[in-house]
GROMACS .gro file of C-alpha atoms in nm:
model
  313
    1MET     CA    1  -0.038  -2.899  -1.679
    2THR     CA    2  -0.143  -2.879  -1.314
    3SER     CA    3   0.000  -2.606  -1.094
    4ASN     CA    4   0.105  -2.648  -0.733
    5ILE     CA    5   0.087  -2.276  -0.654
    6GLY     CA    6  -0.081  -2.332  -0.316
    7HIS     CA    7   0.214  -2.522  -0.169
    8TRP     CA    8   0.460  -2.289  -0.346
    9GLY     CA    9   0.290  -1.985  -0.188
   10LEU     CA   10   0.290  -2.138   0.160
   11ALA     CA   11   0.656  -2.229   0.141
   12LEU     CA   12   0.749  -1.882   0.017
   13ALA     CA   13   0.550  -1.705   0.288
   14THR     CA   14   0.715  -1.919   0.554
   15ALA     CA   15   1.061  -1.859   0.412
   16ALA     CA   16   0.999  -1.485   0.408
   17GLY     CA   17   0.927  -1.488   0.779
   18CYS     CA   18   0.590  -1.319   0.740
   19ALA     CA   19   0.440  -1.259   1.084
   20ALA     CA   20   0.073  -1.244   1.173
   21ILE     CA   21  -0.060  -1.084   0.858
   22LEU     CA   22  -0.334  -1.323   0.755
   23ALA     CA   23  -0.601  -1.119   0.585
   24GLY     CA   24  -0.909  -1.290   0.718
   25CYS     CA   25  -1.104  -0.971   0.775
   26ALA     CA   26  -1.463  -0.953   0.660
   27SER     CA   27  -1.557  -0.727   0.375
   28GLY     CA   28  -1.740  -0.437   0.526
   29GLY     CA   29  -1.805  -0.156   0.286
   30GLY     CA   30  -1.600  -0.026   0.000
   31ARG     CA   31  -1.434   0.304  -0.065
   32VAL     CA   32  -1.627   0.620  -0.122
   33SER     CA   33  -1.690   0.682  -0.489
   34ALA     CA   34  -1.483   0.949  -0.657
   35LYS     CA   35  -1.813   1.108  -0.759
   36ALA     CA   36  -1.947   1.123  -0.404
   37PRO     CA   37  -2.004   1.477  -0.277
   38GLU     CA   38  -1.743   1.615  -0.040
   39ARG     CA   39  -1.927   1.678   0.286
   40ALA     CA   40  -1.763   1.788   0.606
   41PRO     CA   41  -1.967   1.776   0.926
   42SER     CA   42  -2.047   2.119   1.068
   43GLY     CA   43  -1.776   2.196   1.321
   44ALA     CA   44  -1.520   1.960   1.168
   45ALA     CA   45  -1.166   2.086   1.110
   46ARG     CA   46  -0.941   2.065   0.809
   47ALA     CA   47  -0.593   1.926   0.868
   48ASP     CA   48  -0.280   2.129   0.803
   49ARG     CA   49  -0.116   2.077   0.464
   50GLY     CA   50   0.158   1.851   0.595
   51LEU     CA   51  -0.090   1.619   0.761
   52GLU     CA   52  -0.308   1.622   0.451
   53GLY     CA   53  -0.014   1.527   0.233
   54ARG     CA   54   0.082   1.230   0.447
   55ALA     CA   55  -0.278   1.112   0.473
   56SER     CA   56  -0.318   1.147   0.096
   57ALA     CA   57  -0.017   0.919   0.043
   58PHE     CA   58  -0.205   0.649   0.233
   59GLU     CA   59  -0.545   0.710   0.076
   60SER     CA   60  -0.402   0.730  -0.274
   61PHE     CA   61  -0.221   0.396  -0.251
   62MET     CA   62  -0.518   0.217  -0.097
   63ARG     CA   63  -0.751   0.355  -0.364
   64LYS     CA   64  -0.523   0.276  -0.659
   65ALA     CA   65  -0.428  -0.070  -0.534
   66GLY     CA   66  -0.793  -0.148  -0.474
   67ALA     CA   67  -0.873  -0.051  -0.832
   68ILE     CA   68  -0.648  -0.325  -0.975
   69ASP     CA   69  -0.860  -0.532  -1.214
   70ALA     CA   70  -0.831  -0.905  -1.150
   71GLY     CA   71  -0.933  -0.981  -1.509
   72PHE     CA   72  -0.578  -1.002  -1.645
   73SER     CA   73  -0.562  -1.043  -2.022
   74GLY     CA   74  -0.188  -1.079  -2.066
   75PRO     CA   75   0.161  -1.011  -1.930
   76ALA     CA   76   0.129  -0.635  -1.987
   77ASP     CA   77  -0.171  -0.621  -1.752
   78VAL     CA   78   0.020  -0.810  -1.485
   79ALA     CA   79   0.325  -0.586  -1.519
   80ALA     CA   80   0.115  -0.268  -1.497
   81ALA     CA   81  -0.072  -0.397  -1.191
   82LEU     CA   82   0.255  -0.484  -1.019
   83GLN     CA   83   0.373  -0.128  -1.062
   84VAL     CA   84   0.057  -0.005  -0.892
   85GLY     CA   85   0.085  -0.258  -0.610
   86ALA     CA   86   0.448  -0.166  -0.550
   87GLY     CA   87   0.368   0.205  -0.535
   88TYR     CA   88   0.433   0.271  -0.169
   89ASP     CA   89   0.727   0.317   0.060
   90PRO     CA   90   0.660   0.127   0.388
   91GLN     CA   91   0.772   0.411   0.613
   92GLU     CA   92   0.573   0.667   0.418
   93LEU     CA   93   0.262   0.449   0.415
   94GLN     CA   94   0.289   0.385   0.788
   95ALA     CA   95   0.311   0.759   0.859
   96GLY     CA   96   0.022   0.811   0.618
   97MET     CA   97  -0.186   0.557   0.807
   98VAL     CA   98  -0.151   0.757   1.129
   99ALA     CA   99  -0.216   1.083   0.946
  100TYR     CA  100  -0.527   0.933   0.784
  101ALA     CA  101  -0.656   0.841   1.130
  102ALA     CA  102  -0.591   1.201   1.237
  103VAL     CA  103  -0.782   1.349   0.944
  104ALA     CA  104  -1.074   1.116   1.022
  105ALA     CA  105  -1.065   1.223   1.388
  106LEU     CA  106  -1.083   1.588   1.279
  107GLN     CA  107  -1.423   1.514   1.125
  108GLU     CA  108  -1.568   1.476   1.476
  109PRO     CA  109  -1.710   1.819   1.573
  110ARG     CA  110  -1.737   1.737   1.944
  111PHE     CA  111  -1.368   1.656   1.957
  112VAL     CA  112  -1.261   1.966   1.765
  113ASP     CA  113  -1.470   2.183   1.994
  114GLY     CA  114  -1.344   1.996   2.301
  115VAL     CA  115  -0.980   2.053   2.207
  116ARG     CA  116  -1.040   2.422   2.150
  117ARG     CA  117  -1.211   2.459   2.486
  118ALA     CA  118  -0.938   2.265   2.664
  119SER     CA  119  -0.656   2.463   2.504
  120ARG     CA  120  -0.452   2.594   2.791
  121GLY     CA  121  -0.116   2.560   2.961
  122ASP     CA  122   0.115   2.293   2.827
  123LEU     CA  123  -0.155   2.076   2.668
  124ALA     CA  124   0.029   2.044   2.337
  125ARG     CA  125   0.352   1.940   2.508
  126ARG     CA  126   0.175   1.676   2.715
  127ILE     CA  127  -0.002   1.529   2.412
  128ALA     CA  128   0.320   1.517   2.211
  129ALA     CA  129   0.497   1.340   2.498
  130ASP     CA  130   0.211   1.096   2.562
  131PRO     CA  131  -0.044   1.052   2.280
  132ALA     CA  132  -0.278   0.866   2.515
  133ALA     CA  133  -0.331   1.198   2.696
  134ALA     CA  134  -0.541   1.315   2.401
  135LEU     CA  135  -0.797   1.044   2.479
  136ALA     CA  136  -0.899   1.233   2.793
  137LEU     CA  137  -1.014   1.533   2.591
  138PRO     CA  138  -1.388   1.590   2.537
  139GLY     CA  139  -1.514   1.406   2.230
  140ALA     CA  140  -1.199   1.195   2.202
  141GLU     CA  141  -1.385   0.865   2.224
  142ALA     CA  142  -1.603   0.961   1.927
  143ALA     CA  143  -1.298   1.085   1.735
  144ALA     CA  144  -1.117   0.757   1.800
  145ALA     CA  145  -1.422   0.564   1.679
  146ARG     CA  146  -1.421   0.767   1.358
  147ALA     CA  147  -1.048   0.707   1.309
  148GLY     CA  148  -1.086   0.335   1.371
  149GLY     CA  149  -1.379   0.309   1.134
  150ALA     CA  150  -1.194   0.497   0.861
  151LEU     CA  151  -0.885   0.275   0.877
  152ALA     CA  152  -1.085  -0.047   0.910
  153ARG     CA  153  -1.291   0.042   0.605
  154GLN     CA  154  -0.979   0.100   0.397
  155GLY     CA  155  -0.818  -0.224   0.511
  156ASP     CA  156  -1.131  -0.431   0.456
  157ALA     CA  157  -1.185  -0.291   0.107
  158LEU     CA  158  -0.829  -0.363  -0.005
  159ALA     CA  159  -0.850  -0.713   0.143
  160THR     CA  160  -1.162  -0.783  -0.064
  161ASP     CA  161  -0.984  -0.668  -0.379
  162GLY     CA  162  -0.669  -0.861  -0.288
  163ARG     CA  163  -0.861  -1.186  -0.252
  164LYS     CA  164  -0.993  -1.141  -0.606
  165VAL     CA  165  -0.641  -1.095  -0.741
  166LYS     CA  166  -0.511  -1.393  -0.543
  167GLN     CA  167  -0.790  -1.608  -0.688
  168ALA     CA  168  -0.697  -1.484  -1.034
  169ALA     CA  169  -0.355  -1.646  -0.988
  170TYR     CA  170  -0.539  -1.978  -1.011
  171SER     CA  171  -0.811  -1.897  -1.267
  172VAL     CA  172  -0.572  -1.724  -1.508
  173GLN     CA  173  -0.384  -2.053  -1.559
  174LYS     CA  174  -0.641  -2.156  -1.819
  175HIS     CA  175  -0.460  -1.912  -2.050
  176GLY     CA  176  -0.135  -2.023  -2.203
  177TRP     CA  177   0.039  -1.688  -2.161
  178SER     CA  178   0.010  -1.712  -1.781
  179LYS     CA  179   0.237  -2.019  -1.775
  180GLN     CA  180   0.512  -1.858  -1.976
  181LYS     CA  181   0.815  -1.737  -1.785
  182VAL     CA  182   0.849  -1.367  -1.714
  183VAL     CA  183   1.093  -1.212  -1.961
  184ASN     CA  184   1.394  -1.057  -1.786
  185ALA     CA  185   1.263  -1.120  -1.435
  186PRO     CA  186   1.558  -0.942  -1.266
  187ALA     CA  187   1.474  -0.619  -1.451
  188ARG     CA  188   1.108  -0.654  -1.348
  189LEU     CA  189   1.213  -0.684  -0.984
  190ALA     CA  190   1.445  -0.384  -1.019
  191ARG     CA  191   1.158  -0.174  -1.157
  192VAL     CA  192   0.934  -0.273  -0.866
  193LYS     CA  193   1.203  -0.176  -0.616
  194ALA     CA  194   1.258   0.158  -0.789
  195ILE     CA  195   0.887   0.235  -0.779
  196SER     CA  196   0.873   0.140  -0.411
  197ALA     CA  197   1.161   0.375  -0.330
  198THR     CA  198   0.992   0.663  -0.514
  199GLY     CA  199   0.682   0.644  -0.300
  200TYR     CA  200   0.388   0.882  -0.321
  201ARG     CA  201   0.356   1.133  -0.600
  202PRO     CA  202   0.077   1.387  -0.538
  203ALA     CA  203  -0.185   1.416  -0.809
  204ALA     CA  204  -0.460   1.665  -0.878
  205GLY     CA  205  -0.770   1.585  -0.680
  206ASP     CA  206  -0.597   1.380  -0.409
  207GLN     CA  207  -0.701   1.615  -0.127
  208ALA     CA  208  -1.063   1.606  -0.239
  209GLN     CA  209  -1.045   1.227  -0.255
  210LEU     CA  210  -0.904   1.223   0.098
  211TYR     CA  211  -1.190   1.420   0.246
  212ARG     CA  212  -1.448   1.222   0.054
  213ALA     CA  213  -1.299   0.902   0.193
  214VAL     CA  214  -1.315   1.016   0.556
  215ALA     CA  215  -1.646   1.201   0.526
  216ASP     CA  216  -1.850   0.909   0.655
  217SER     CA  217  -1.638   0.597   0.707
  218GLY     CA  218  -1.840   0.462   0.996
  219ARG     CA  219  -1.733   0.404   1.354
  220ARG     CA  220  -1.534   0.133   1.529
  221SER     CA  221  -1.577   0.105   1.903
  222GLY     CA  222  -1.331  -0.049   2.144
  223ALA     CA  223  -1.006   0.044   2.313
  224PRO     CA  224  -0.798   0.265   2.080
  225SER     CA  225  -0.486   0.097   1.941
  226PRO     CA  226  -0.148   0.274   1.945
  227VAL     CA  227  -0.206   0.390   1.586
  228ILE     CA  228  -0.548   0.531   1.671
  229GLN     CA  229  -0.407   0.700   1.983
  230ARG     CA  230  -0.142   0.866   1.771
  231GLY     CA  231  -0.399   0.971   1.513
  232VAL     CA  232  -0.621   1.134   1.775
  233ALA     CA  233  -0.318   1.305   1.931
  234LEU     CA  234  -0.208   1.440   1.592
  235ALA     CA  235  -0.560   1.568   1.532
  236ALA     CA  236  -0.555   1.751   1.866
  237LEU     CA  237  -0.216   1.907   1.788
  238SER     CA  238  -0.350   2.019   1.451
  239VAL     CA  239  -0.645   2.193   1.617
  240LEU     CA  240  -0.404   2.358   1.861
  241GLY     CA  241  -0.184   2.480   1.577
  242GLU     CA  242   0.106   2.273   1.714
  243GLU     CA  243   0.154   2.037   1.421
  244GLY     CA  244   0.530   2.060   1.451
  245ARG     CA  245   0.522   1.872   1.779
  246GLY     CA  246   0.369   1.564   1.619
  247LYS     CA  247   0.660   1.436   1.411
  248ALA     CA  248   0.748   1.158   1.655
  249LEU     CA  249   0.386   1.039   1.654
  250MET     CA  250   0.400   0.948   1.286
  251SER     CA  251   0.566   0.613   1.352
  252GLU     CA  252   0.440   0.306   1.536
  253ALA     CA  253   0.671   0.007   1.559
  254ARG     CA  254   0.423  -0.277   1.515
  255SER     CA  255   0.241  -0.149   1.208
  256GLY     CA  256   0.564  -0.016   1.062
  257MET     CA  257   0.729  -0.358   1.083
  258CYS     CA  258   0.419  -0.520   0.934
  259LEU     CA  259   0.433  -0.300   0.623
  260LYS     CA  260   0.808  -0.343   0.592
  261MET     CA  261   0.770  -0.723   0.601
  262ALA     CA  262   0.492  -0.710   0.342
  263LYS     CA  263   0.718  -0.524   0.101
  264LEU     CA  264   1.014  -0.756   0.169
  265ASN     CA  265   0.787  -1.054   0.110
  266LEU     CA  266   0.682  -0.902  -0.223
  267TYR     CA  267   1.045  -0.868  -0.329
  268GLN     CA  268   1.128  -1.225  -0.226
  269CYS     CA  269   0.816  -1.359  -0.394
  270LEU     CA  270   0.901  -1.189  -0.723
  271ALA     CA  271   1.263  -1.302  -0.699
  272SER     CA  272   1.142  -1.664  -0.676
  273ALA     CA  273   0.854  -1.640  -0.925
  274GLY     CA  274   0.876  -1.797  -1.268
  275PRO     CA  275   0.562  -1.781  -1.484
  276HIS     CA  276   0.326  -1.486  -1.498
  277TYR     CA  277   0.058  -1.649  -1.281
  278GLU     CA  278   0.307  -1.654  -0.994
  279ASP     CA  279   0.355  -1.279  -1.037
  280VAL     CA  280  -0.023  -1.245  -1.001
  281TYR     CA  281  -0.002  -1.446  -0.679
  282CYS     CA  282   0.277  -1.223  -0.546
  283LEU     CA  283   0.068  -0.918  -0.628
  284GLY     CA  284  -0.252  -1.037  -0.465
  285VAL     CA  285  -0.091  -1.170  -0.149
  286HIS     CA  286   0.210  -0.950  -0.076
  287ALA     CA  287   0.113  -0.620  -0.240
  288MET     CA  288  -0.256  -0.621  -0.146
  289LEU     CA  289  -0.366  -0.874   0.117
  290GLU     CA  290  -0.070  -0.823   0.349
  291PRO     CA  291  -0.077  -0.440   0.349
  292ALA     CA  292  -0.455  -0.460   0.397
  293SER     CA  293  -0.404  -0.683   0.699
  294CYS     CA  294  -0.142  -0.444   0.836
  295VAL     CA  295  -0.404  -0.169   0.825
  296THR     CA  296  -0.684  -0.368   0.986
  297ASP     CA  297  -0.447  -0.503   1.251
  298ALA     CA  298  -0.332  -0.147   1.326
  299VAL     CA  299  -0.684  -0.068   1.442
  300LYS     CA  300  -0.673  -0.354   1.692
  301GLY     CA  301  -0.477  -0.388   2.012
  302PRO     CA  302  -0.154  -0.595   2.023
  303LYS     CA  303  -0.198  -0.970   1.986
  304ALA     CA  304  -0.074  -1.214   2.244
  305GLY     CA  305   0.099  -1.441   1.995
  306VAL     CA  306   0.230  -1.458   1.642
  307GLN     CA  307   0.069  -1.663   1.365
  308LYS     CA  308   0.242  -1.790   1.056
  309ALA     CA  309   0.086  -1.686   0.730
  310ASN     CA  310  -0.086  -1.968   0.543
  311TRP     CA  311  -0.177  -1.809   0.214
  312GLY     CA  312  -0.166  -2.124   0.007
  313ARG     CA  313  -0.445  -2.313   0.179
   0.00000   0.00000   0.00000
């Protein structure tokens, strides 16, 4: 029995209205091992607890989704992996993305020192009103490069893992179980939606994982994107002890819409899927590759046009 999953996936992505989320990013370094030592540069600052919590929501999902094993042995494996891939609320993950950039920026000692030295007058108010103002602070360019590198590394790593799962949607078809229809598919979709609505649940060790992940995530040069600008601004407000002013900076329309569309595409894909191998496809593309692309795109500046996703080819 020969599958036509490529054309099925393309048609579904087009019907879902997925915009500009093709995960063609190069694999450039994985996540920091859980056993890696937690090292903070001398002069770096620790984020306030609220910022840490939001950043941990992002780091935790990216880490757990990236750990999905593409070697599926049966329907139970697929169902368990789907629950992991569905484990984020788009709004929460988007806020967590900005917070993660902020925590990474706080690892730049020159920036932390620069903010402290520049602390005067209505600096916090100006940064909260215009996040780009934080880029004029001493060390901000280096902080933005750290934030960009941290986000890009997370996005690239999840994209690498997502491509493996997407490929598994094809290779798994040599097993008879993969071609059997999902039992009670509506209930499976309902469970995925319930998990998505629940969002992040803190676990022991998440804060340590967060700081390990941002300890040395590399640098990414170039003009800071709106998400990176917001991350640097939040970092500055944290150093100033004015975290409460940064609530409005936690959202960014473009990346927020990207994550929302990825989750809607996952729901529509699962609603249309039949056999288990199509669930694997939905997982790899809409729960891994698309969120990964949202993250890597959030590091870049706005694009001039909109591409249609072409996952099936």
